[in-house]
CSV table of C-alpha atoms in Angstrom, one decimal:
chain,number,residue,atom,x,y,z
A,1,MET,CA,139.7,68.9,121.6
A,2,PRO,CA,140.2,70.9,119.2
A,3,VAL,CA,138.3,68.9,116.5
A,4,ARG,CA,136.1,66.1,117.7
A,5,VAL,CA,133.7,64.0,115.6
A,6,VAL,CA,130.5,62.4,117.0
A,7,VAL,CA,128.9,59.7,115.0
A,8,GLY,CA,126.2,57.1,115.6
A,9,ALA,CA,127.5,53.5,116.0
A,10,GLN,CA,124.2,51.8,115.2
A,11,TRP,CA,121.1,52.5,112.9
A,12,GLY,CA,120.7,56.0,114.2
A,13,ASP,CA,118.6,57.2,117.2
A,14,GLU,CA,121.5,56.4,119.6
A,15,GLY,CA,121.2,59.7,121.5
A,16,LYS,CA,123.7,61.8,119.7
A,17,GLY,CA,121.8,64.9,120.4
A,18,LYS,CA,122.3,64.6,124.1
A,19,ILE,CA,126.0,63.7,123.7
A,20,VAL,CA,126.7,66.6,121.4
A,21,ASP,CA,124.8,69.0,123.7
A,22,LEU,CA,126.9,67.7,126.6
A,23,LEU,CA,130.2,68.0,124.7
A,24,SER,CA,129.3,71.5,123.4
A,25,ASP,CA,130.2,72.9,126.7
A,26,GLN,CA,133.8,72.3,125.6
A,27,ALA,CA,133.3,73.6,122.0
A,28,ASP,CA,133.3,77.0,120.3
A,29,ILE,CA,131.6,75.7,117.1
A,30,VAL,CA,129.3,72.8,116.4
A,31,ALA,CA,128.8,71.8,112.8
A,32,ARG,CA,126.4,69.3,111.2
A,33,PHE,CA,128.2,67.6,108.3
A,34,GLN,CA,125.5,65.4,106.6
A,35,GLY,CA,121.9,64.5,106.6
A,36,GLY,CA,118.9,66.8,106.7
A,37,PRO,CA,115.6,67.1,108.6
A,38,ASN,CA,115.4,63.3,108.7
A,39,ALA,CA,117.5,63.6,111.8
A,40,GLY,CA,115.8,64.1,115.2
A,41,HIS,CA,118.3,65.1,117.9
A,42,THR,CA,116.6,65.4,121.3
A,43,VAL,CA,118.1,67.5,124.1
A,44,VAL,CA,116.6,67.7,127.6
A,45,VAL,CA,117.9,70.6,129.9
A,46,ASP,CA,116.3,71.3,133.2
A,47,GLY,CA,113.3,69.2,132.3
A,48,GLU,CA,112.6,71.1,129.0
A,49,THR,CA,112.8,69.0,125.8
A,50,THR,CA,114.1,70.4,122.5
A,51,VAL,CA,114.0,68.4,119.3
A,52,LEU,CA,116.3,69.6,116.5
A,53,HIS,CA,116.2,68.4,113.0
A,54,LEU,CA,118.6,70.7,111.2
A,55,VAL,CA,120.1,73.2,113.7
A,56,PRO,CA,123.2,71.7,115.4
A,57,SER,CA,122.5,70.4,118.9
A,58,GLY,CA,125.1,72.7,120.4
A,59,ILE,CA,123.0,75.8,119.7
A,60,LEU,CA,121.5,75.6,123.2
A,61,HIS,CA,124.8,76.8,124.6
A,62,PRO,CA,124.8,80.6,124.2
A,63,ALA,CA,128.5,80.9,123.3
A,64,VAL,CA,128.5,78.2,120.6
A,65,THR,CA,128.2,78.9,116.8
A,66,GLY,CA,126.2,76.4,114.8
A,67,VAL,CA,127.2,75.5,111.3
A,68,LEU,CA,125.2,73.6,108.6
A,69,GLY,CA,128.0,72.3,106.4
A,70,ASN,CA,128.1,71.6,102.7
A,71,GLY,CA,127.2,68.0,103.2
A,72,VAL,CA,123.8,68.8,104.7
A,73,VAL,CA,120.6,69.1,102.6
A,74,ILE,CA,118.4,71.9,103.8
A,75,ASN,CA,114.6,72.4,104.0
A,76,LEU,CA,114.3,76.2,104.4
A,77,GLU,CA,110.9,76.0,106.0
A,78,GLN,CA,112.0,73.5,108.6
A,79,LEU,CA,115.2,75.5,109.3
A,80,PHE,CA,113.4,78.7,110.1
A,81,LYS,CA,110.6,76.8,112.0
A,82,GLU,CA,113.3,75.5,114.3
A,83,LEU,CA,115.1,78.9,114.6
A,84,ASP,CA,111.8,80.7,115.3
A,85,GLY,CA,110.9,78.1,117.8
A,86,LEU,CA,114.1,78.7,119.7
A,87,ALA,CA,113.6,82.4,119.6
A,88,ALA,CA,110.0,82.1,120.9
A,89,ARG,CA,111.5,80.3,124.0
A,90,GLY,CA,114.0,83.1,124.6
A,91,MET,CA,117.0,81.4,123.1
A,92,SER,CA,118.9,83.9,121.0
A,93,TRP,CA,120.6,82.5,117.9
A,94,GLU,CA,121.1,85.6,115.8
A,95,GLY,CA,124.6,85.8,114.6
A,96,ARG,CA,125.4,82.3,115.8
A,97,VAL,CA,124.2,80.2,112.8
A,98,ARG,CA,126.1,79.8,109.5
A,99,VAL,CA,124.9,78.0,106.4
A,100,SER,CA,127.2,76.7,103.7
A,101,GLU,CA,126.7,78.2,100.3
A,102,ARG,CA,127.6,74.7,98.9
A,103,ALA,CA,124.8,72.9,100.8
A,104,HIS,CA,121.9,71.7,98.7
A,105,LEU,CA,118.2,72.6,99.0
A,106,ILE,CA,115.4,70.2,99.5
A,107,LEU,CA,112.6,71.3,97.1
A,108,PRO,CA,108.9,70.5,96.8
A,109,ALA,CA,109.7,68.1,93.9
A,110,HIS,CA,111.9,66.1,96.2
A,111,HIS,CA,109.0,65.5,98.6
A,112,ALA,CA,106.7,64.6,95.8
A,113,MET,CA,109.3,62.2,94.3
A,114,GLU,CA,109.9,60.4,97.5
A,115,GLU,CA,106.2,60.0,98.3
A,116,HIS,CA,105.7,58.5,94.8
A,117,GLU,CA,108.7,56.1,95.2
A,118,GLU,CA,107.9,54.9,98.7
A,119,LYS,CA,104.4,53.7,97.6
A,120,GLY,CA,105.9,51.1,95.3
A,121,PRO,CA,107.5,47.7,95.8
A,122,GLY,CA,111.0,49.2,96.1
A,123,ALA,CA,110.3,51.1,99.3
A,124,VAL,CA,113.1,51.3,101.8
A,125,GLY,CA,111.2,52.9,104.7
A,126,THR,CA,112.4,56.5,104.5
A,127,THR,CA,111.2,59.4,106.6
A,128,LEU,CA,109.5,61.0,103.5
A,129,ARG,CA,111.4,64.2,104.1
A,130,GLY,CA,112.8,64.4,100.5
A,131,ILE,CA,116.3,63.5,101.6
A,132,GLY,CA,117.1,60.8,99.1
A,133,PRO,CA,115.9,62.6,96.0
A,134,ALA,CA,117.8,65.8,97.1
A,135,TYR,CA,121.1,63.8,97.4
A,136,ARG,CA,120.3,62.0,94.2
A,137,ASP,CA,120.0,65.4,92.4
A,138,LYS,CA,123.2,66.5,93.9
A,139,MET,CA,125.1,63.5,92.5
A,140,ALA,CA,123.3,63.8,89.2
A,141,ARG,CA,124.6,67.4,89.0
A,142,ILE,CA,121.1,68.9,88.7
A,143,GLY,CA,120.8,69.9,92.4
A,144,ILE,CA,120.4,73.5,93.5
A,145,THR,CA,122.8,74.9,96.1
A,146,VAL,CA,122.1,77.5,98.7
A,147,GLY,CA,124.5,79.8,96.8
A,148,GLU,CA,122.4,79.5,93.7
A,149,PHE,CA,119.2,80.1,95.7
A,150,MET,CA,120.6,83.4,96.9
A,151,ASN,CA,120.5,84.8,93.3
A,152,PRO,CA,116.8,84.8,92.3
A,153,GLU,CA,117.4,84.6,88.5
A,154,ARG,CA,119.9,81.8,88.8
A,155,PHE,CA,117.5,80.0,91.1
A,156,ARG,CA,114.7,80.2,88.5
A,157,THR,CA,117.0,79.1,85.7
A,158,ALA,CA,118.1,76.1,87.8
A,159,LEU,CA,114.4,75.2,88.6
A,160,ALA,CA,113.5,75.4,84.9
A,161,ARG,CA,116.5,73.1,84.1
A,162,GLN,CA,115.2,70.6,86.7
A,163,ARG,CA,111.6,70.8,85.5
A,164,THR,CA,112.7,69.7,82.0
A,165,TRP,CA,114.5,66.7,83.4
A,166,ARG,CA,111.7,65.8,85.8
A,167,GLU,CA,109.0,66.0,83.3
A,168,ARG,CA,110.9,63.6,81.1
A,169,MET,CA,111.9,61.1,83.9
A,170,VAL,CA,109.0,61.4,86.4
A,171,PRO,CA,105.9,62.6,84.5
A,172,ALA,CA,103.6,61.7,87.5
A,173,LEU,CA,104.8,64.6,89.7
A,174,PRO,CA,102.3,67.4,90.5
A,175,ALA,CA,102.8,70.4,88.3
A,176,ALA,CA,103.0,72.8,91.3
A,177,ALA,CA,106.0,70.8,92.6
A,178,VAL,CA,108.1,71.6,89.5
A,179,ASP,CA,106.8,75.1,88.6
A,180,PRO,CA,109.7,77.6,88.9
A,181,ASP,CA,107.4,80.6,89.6
A,182,GLY,CA,105.5,78.7,92.3
A,183,VAL,CA,108.6,77.3,94.0
A,184,GLU,CA,110.3,80.8,94.0
A,185,GLU,CA,107.2,82.3,95.5
A,186,ALA,CA,107.1,79.7,98.3
A,187,LEU,CA,110.8,79.7,99.1
A,188,GLY,CA,111.9,83.2,98.1
A,189,VAL,CA,110.4,84.7,101.3
A,190,PHE,CA,113.3,83.0,103.2
A,191,ARG,CA,116.0,84.6,101.2
A,192,PRO,CA,116.4,87.9,103.1
A,193,ARG,CA,116.6,86.0,106.5
A,194,LEU,CA,119.0,83.4,105.1
A,195,GLU,CA,121.4,85.9,103.5
A,196,PRO,CA,123.3,87.0,106.6
A,197,MET,CA,124.1,83.3,107.5
A,198,VAL,CA,125.4,82.1,104.1
A,199,GLY,CA,129.0,81.8,103.2
A,200,ASP,CA,132.0,79.5,102.7
A,201,THR,CA,131.6,77.5,106.0
A,202,GLY,CA,134.5,75.2,105.1
A,203,LEU,CA,136.9,78.1,105.0
A,204,PHE,CA,135.3,79.4,108.2
A,205,LEU,CA,135.8,76.1,110.0
A,206,VAL,CA,139.4,75.6,108.9
A,207,ARG,CA,140.3,79.2,109.9
A,208,ALA,CA,138.7,78.5,113.3
A,209,VAL,CA,140.8,75.4,113.8
A,210,ARG,CA,144.0,77.1,112.8
A,211,GLU,CA,143.2,79.8,115.4
A,212,GLY,CA,142.9,77.1,118.1
A,213,LYS,CA,139.1,77.2,118.4
A,214,ARG,CA,137.4,74.0,119.5
A,215,VAL,CA,135.2,72.4,116.8
A,216,LEU,CA,132.7,69.6,117.3
A,217,LEU,CA,131.4,67.8,114.1
A,218,GLU,CA,127.9,66.4,114.6
A,219,GLY,CA,126.8,63.4,112.5
A,220,ALA,CA,123.2,62.4,111.9
A,221,GLN,CA,121.7,58.9,111.4
A,222,GLY,CA,124.3,56.1,112.2
A,223,THR,CA,127.1,54.0,110.7
A,224,MET,CA,124.7,51.1,109.9
A,225,LEU,CA,122.7,53.6,107.7
A,226,ASP,CA,125.8,54.9,105.9
A,227,VAL,CA,125.4,54.7,102.2
A,228,ASP,CA,128.7,52.9,101.7
A,229,HIS,CA,129.1,50.9,105.0
A,230,GLY,CA,125.5,50.3,106.1
A,231,THR,CA,122.9,47.7,105.2
A,232,TYR,CA,122.5,48.9,101.6
A,233,PRO,CA,119.9,49.6,100.1
A,234,PHE,CA,118.2,50.1,103.5
A,235,VAL,CA,120.4,53.1,104.3
A,236,THR,CA,120.3,56.9,104.2
A,237,SER,CA,121.6,58.8,101.2
A,238,SER,CA,124.7,60.3,102.8
A,239,SER,CA,128.0,59.4,104.5
A,240,ALA,CA,127.0,59.0,108.1
A,241,ALA,CA,130.3,57.6,109.2
A,242,ALA,CA,133.4,59.6,110.3
A,243,GLY,CA,134.7,59.8,106.7
A,244,GLY,CA,131.8,62.0,105.9
A,245,ALA,CA,132.8,64.5,108.6
A,246,CYS,CA,135.7,65.7,106.4
A,247,SER,CA,133.9,65.8,103.0
A,248,GLY,CA,130.7,67.2,104.6
A,249,SER,CA,132.4,70.0,106.5
A,250,GLY,CA,135.5,71.0,104.5
A,251,ILE,CA,137.9,70.1,107.4
A,252,ALA,CA,140.8,68.0,106.2
A,253,PRO,CA,141.4,64.6,107.9
A,254,ARG,CA,144.7,65.7,109.5
A,255,TYR,CA,142.8,68.2,111.7
A,256,LEU,CA,140.7,65.5,113.4
A,257,ASP,CA,141.7,64.6,116.9
A,258,GLU,CA,139.0,62.3,118.2
A,259,VAL,CA,136.1,60.2,116.9
A,260,MET,CA,133.5,59.3,119.4
A,261,GLY,CA,130.8,56.7,118.6
A,262,VAL,CA,127.4,56.7,120.3
A,263,THR,CA,125.7,53.4,121.0
A,264,LYS,CA,122.6,52.5,123.0
A,265,ALA,CA,123.0,49.8,125.6
A,266,TYR,CA,120.7,47.9,123.3
A,267,THR,CA,119.9,48.3,119.6
A,268,THR,CA,117.0,49.9,117.7
A,269,ARG,CA,116.2,50.5,114.1
A,270,VAL,CA,113.5,52.5,112.3
A,271,GLY,CA,112.1,51.5,108.9
A,272,LEU,CA,112.8,48.5,106.8
A,273,GLY,CA,115.9,46.4,106.5
A,274,PRO,CA,117.6,43.5,108.3
A,275,PHE,CA,118.0,43.6,112.1
A,276,PRO,CA,119.5,40.4,113.4
A,277,THR,CA,118.9,41.0,117.1
A,278,GLU,CA,115.4,42.3,116.8
A,279,LEU,CA,113.0,41.3,119.6
A,280,THR,CA,109.4,40.7,118.5
A,281,GLY,CA,106.2,40.2,120.5
A,282,HIS,CA,106.1,41.0,124.3
A,283,GLU,CA,109.9,41.4,124.7
A,284,GLY,CA,110.2,43.9,121.9
A,285,ASP,CA,107.1,45.8,123.0
A,286,ALA,CA,108.3,46.0,126.6
A,287,LEU,CA,111.7,47.3,125.6
A,288,ARG,CA,110.1,49.9,123.3
A,289,GLY,CA,107.8,51.1,126.0
A,290,GLN,CA,110.5,51.2,128.7
A,291,GLY,CA,112.8,53.2,126.4
A,292,ALA,CA,110.1,55.4,124.8
A,293,GLU,CA,111.4,54.2,121.4
A,294,PHE,CA,109.4,56.3,119.0
A,295,GLY,CA,111.1,58.4,116.2
A,296,ALA,CA,111.7,62.0,117.1
A,297,THR,CA,111.2,62.9,113.4
A,298,THR,CA,108.4,60.6,112.3
A,299,GLY,CA,106.9,59.3,115.5
A,300,ARG,CA,107.2,55.8,114.1
A,301,PRO,CA,107.7,53.0,116.7
A,302,ARG,CA,111.3,51.8,116.6
A,303,ARG,CA,112.2,48.2,116.3
A,304,CYS,CA,114.0,47.1,119.4
A,305,GLY,CA,116.5,44.3,120.2
A,306,TRP,CA,119.5,43.3,122.2
A,307,LEU,CA,122.9,44.9,121.7
A,308,ASP,CA,124.4,43.8,118.4
A,309,GLY,CA,128.1,43.4,119.1
A,310,VAL,CA,128.9,42.4,115.6
A,311,ALA,CA,127.5,45.6,114.2
A,312,LEU,CA,129.2,47.6,116.9
A,313,ARG,CA,132.6,46.1,116.0
A,314,HIS,CA,131.9,47.0,112.4
A,315,ALA,CA,131.2,50.6,113.4
A,316,ALA,CA,134.3,50.8,115.5
A,317,ARG,CA,136.4,49.7,112.6
A,318,VAL,CA,134.8,51.8,109.9
A,319,ASN,CA,135.0,55.0,112.0
A,320,GLY,CA,138.3,54.3,113.8
A,321,LEU,CA,136.5,55.1,117.0
A,322,ASP,CA,138.7,56.5,119.8
A,323,THR,CA,135.9,56.5,122.5
A,324,LEU,CA,132.4,55.3,123.0
A,325,ALA,CA,129.4,57.0,124.7
A,326,VAL,CA,126.8,54.4,125.9
A,327,THR,CA,123.3,55.7,126.2
A,328,LYS,CA,120.1,54.5,127.8
A,329,LEU,CA,121.7,52.2,130.3
A,330,ASP,CA,118.9,53.0,132.6
A,331,VAL,CA,116.3,51.4,130.3
A,332,LEU,CA,117.8,47.9,131.0
A,333,SER,CA,117.3,48.3,134.8
A,334,GLY,CA,115.1,45.6,136.3
A,335,LEU,CA,116.0,42.9,133.7
A,336,PRO,CA,117.2,39.6,135.3
A,337,THR,CA,119.5,38.9,132.4
A,338,ILE,CA,120.8,40.9,129.5
A,339,ARG,CA,121.9,39.4,126.1
A,340,VAL,CA,124.5,40.7,123.7
A,341,ALA,CA,125.2,39.2,120.2
A,342,THR,CA,128.9,38.4,119.7
A,343,SER,CA,128.6,36.6,116.4
A,344,TYR,CA,126.1,35.4,113.8
A,345,ARG,CA,125.3,31.9,112.5
A,346,VAL,CA,124.5,31.7,108.8
A,347,GLY,CA,123.8,28.1,107.9
A,348,ASP,CA,126.7,26.1,109.1
A,349,ASP,CA,129.1,29.1,109.3
A,350,LEU,CA,129.9,31.2,112.3
A,351,ILE,CA,130.5,34.8,111.4
A,352,THR,CA,132.2,37.3,113.7
A,353,GLU,CA,132.4,40.2,111.4
A,354,PHE,CA,129.5,42.2,109.9
A,355,PRO,CA,128.7,40.9,106.4
A,356,GLY,CA,128.5,43.2,103.4
A,357,ARG,CA,126.1,41.0,101.5
A,358,LEU,CA,122.5,41.5,102.4
A,359,GLU,CA,121.6,37.9,101.6
A,360,LEU,CA,123.9,36.8,104.4
A,361,LEU,CA,122.6,39.3,106.9
A,362,GLU,CA,119.0,38.4,106.2
A,363,ARG,CA,119.8,34.8,107.1
A,364,ALA,CA,121.9,35.6,110.1
A,365,GLU,CA,120.9,34.3,113.5
A,366,PRO,CA,122.6,36.0,116.5
A,367,VAL,CA,124.8,34.0,118.9
A,368,TYR,CA,124.3,35.5,122.3
A,369,GLU,CA,126.1,35.8,125.5
A,370,GLU,CA,124.0,36.3,128.7
A,371,LEU,CA,125.1,38.6,131.5
A,372,PRO,CA,123.4,39.2,134.8
A,373,GLY,CA,121.2,42.3,135.0
A,374,TRP,CA,120.6,44.7,137.8
A,375,GLU,CA,117.5,45.6,139.8
A,376,SER,CA,118.4,49.1,141.0
A,377,ASP,CA,117.5,52.3,139.2
A,378,VAL,CA,120.7,53.8,137.8
A,379,SER,CA,119.3,57.1,136.7
A,380,GLY,CA,120.7,58.9,139.8
A,381,ALA,CA,124.3,57.6,139.2
A,382,ARG,CA,126.8,60.4,138.5
A,383,ARG,CA,130.0,58.4,139.1
A,384,TYR,CA,131.1,55.1,137.6
A,385,GLN,CA,131.4,53.7,141.1
A,386,ASP,CA,127.7,54.5,141.7
A,387,LEU,CA,126.6,51.9,139.1
A,388,PRO,CA,125.8,48.4,140.3
A,389,GLU,CA,128.6,45.9,139.8
A,390,THR,CA,126.6,43.9,137.2
A,391,ALA,CA,126.0,47.1,135.2
A,392,ARG,CA,129.7,47.9,135.3
A,393,ARG,CA,130.4,44.3,134.2
A,394,TYR,CA,128.0,44.8,131.2
A,395,LEU,CA,129.8,48.0,130.2
A,396,GLU,CA,133.1,46.3,130.4
A,397,ARG,CA,131.9,43.6,128.1
A,398,ILE,CA,130.7,46.3,125.6
A,399,ARG,CA,134.2,47.8,125.8
A,400,GLU,CA,135.8,44.4,125.1
A,401,ILE,CA,133.6,43.6,122.2
A,402,ALA,CA,134.1,47.0,120.5
A,403,ASP,CA,137.7,47.2,121.6
A,404,VAL,CA,137.1,50.9,122.3
A,405,PRO,CA,137.2,52.6,125.7
A,406,ILE,CA,133.9,54.0,127.1
A,407,ALA,CA,134.1,57.7,127.9
A,408,LEU,CA,130.5,58.6,128.7
A,409,ILE,CA,127.5,56.8,130.0
A,410,SER,CA,124.0,58.2,129.8
A,411,VAL,CA,121.6,57.1,132.5
A,412,GLY,CA,118.6,59.3,131.6
A,413,GLN,CA,117.5,62.0,129.2
A,414,GLY,CA,118.7,65.0,131.2
A,415,ARG,CA,122.0,66.7,130.5
A,416,ASP,CA,123.1,66.1,134.0
A,417,GLN,CA,122.1,62.4,133.9
A,418,THR,CA,125.6,61.4,132.7
A,419,VAL,CA,128.5,59.4,134.1
A,420,THR,CA,132.0,60.4,132.9
A,421,VAL,CA,134.2,57.4,133.2
A,422,GLY,CA,137.2,58.0,135.3
A,423,ARG,CA,135.2,60.1,137.8
């Protein structure tokens, strides 16, 4: 390794949870560097499914330490719900989870604010988990860190400061959501359990790297939802691209050895926003059903479409991808032909690079290449040679479009349903 970054190369939901779990076998530490409980990372081991929203996906490996970095926003109730769920299934995590004292908390007011905002005409289709308002408070310098929370008096003072601001700016919020005493009563119960986990995780990670330990940095959402490089304003509120791995973990760029991007063999998107290759009607419904494309966090049906090579090239460039992991190749089995967009047509112009202007993207019509599909079920493939020739040809075309070598191919949900290229 010793420091590898895993990011989504689409609009999230690419299967990063499985890939991180798989790579965690080669890691000592797995650290989340951004996002919050709006993530839904699904891991299937021996037929048992685990969905993680905050806890790093590598926690299922008993020798791995999981870190929630400073770039993460944390819902304490959700965090302990996940940890208690793991413990109930016999998965010991005690002493293996660390939380940054610099990470920010998601508070009841953040949920109330987002529900209020998403009812209006400016809705962007969020998960209603309070993520955006929490990051907004962070940037407005009125957020509350885990470190502040650990001191009850400082926490109450910070809540009172927030209440003054909120009552002036958002008078419609429920009083209970901004009452310092009520919020302390609701969240203070988690303080004793949280205390042993809290510290300077940036320092912890850098020391680990210098000691030669292997660190895996796990991203949430995807590059096309990155607040700077995605389809703004229909994006998440954090840096989901590889650049966020450094600022969100405290590990300097010079320590990064590899950036792996995860892409589905087709494309999906949850929520609002442009999606040039979206399939509607029967085709979209069929792909959604075959791929079980429903959000792990919200349960919402995902919008489905053909692989968007233009967006994938953009993700490869923005992240400086060294390798690709292609997931859900098995979902495309049985299709006579498969399409992949290699450019867009906007009016009379042919565009080969992803546009930064939403108005162009909203008018973009994908220009497709057609490739032959394959009839056979590929879910049992474990070597590259086991895949049908047409499936290998499709993967080779993905490699050419992204100009990034493919390292892993997922042919099913299970940890073992993976092809390592070169084997």
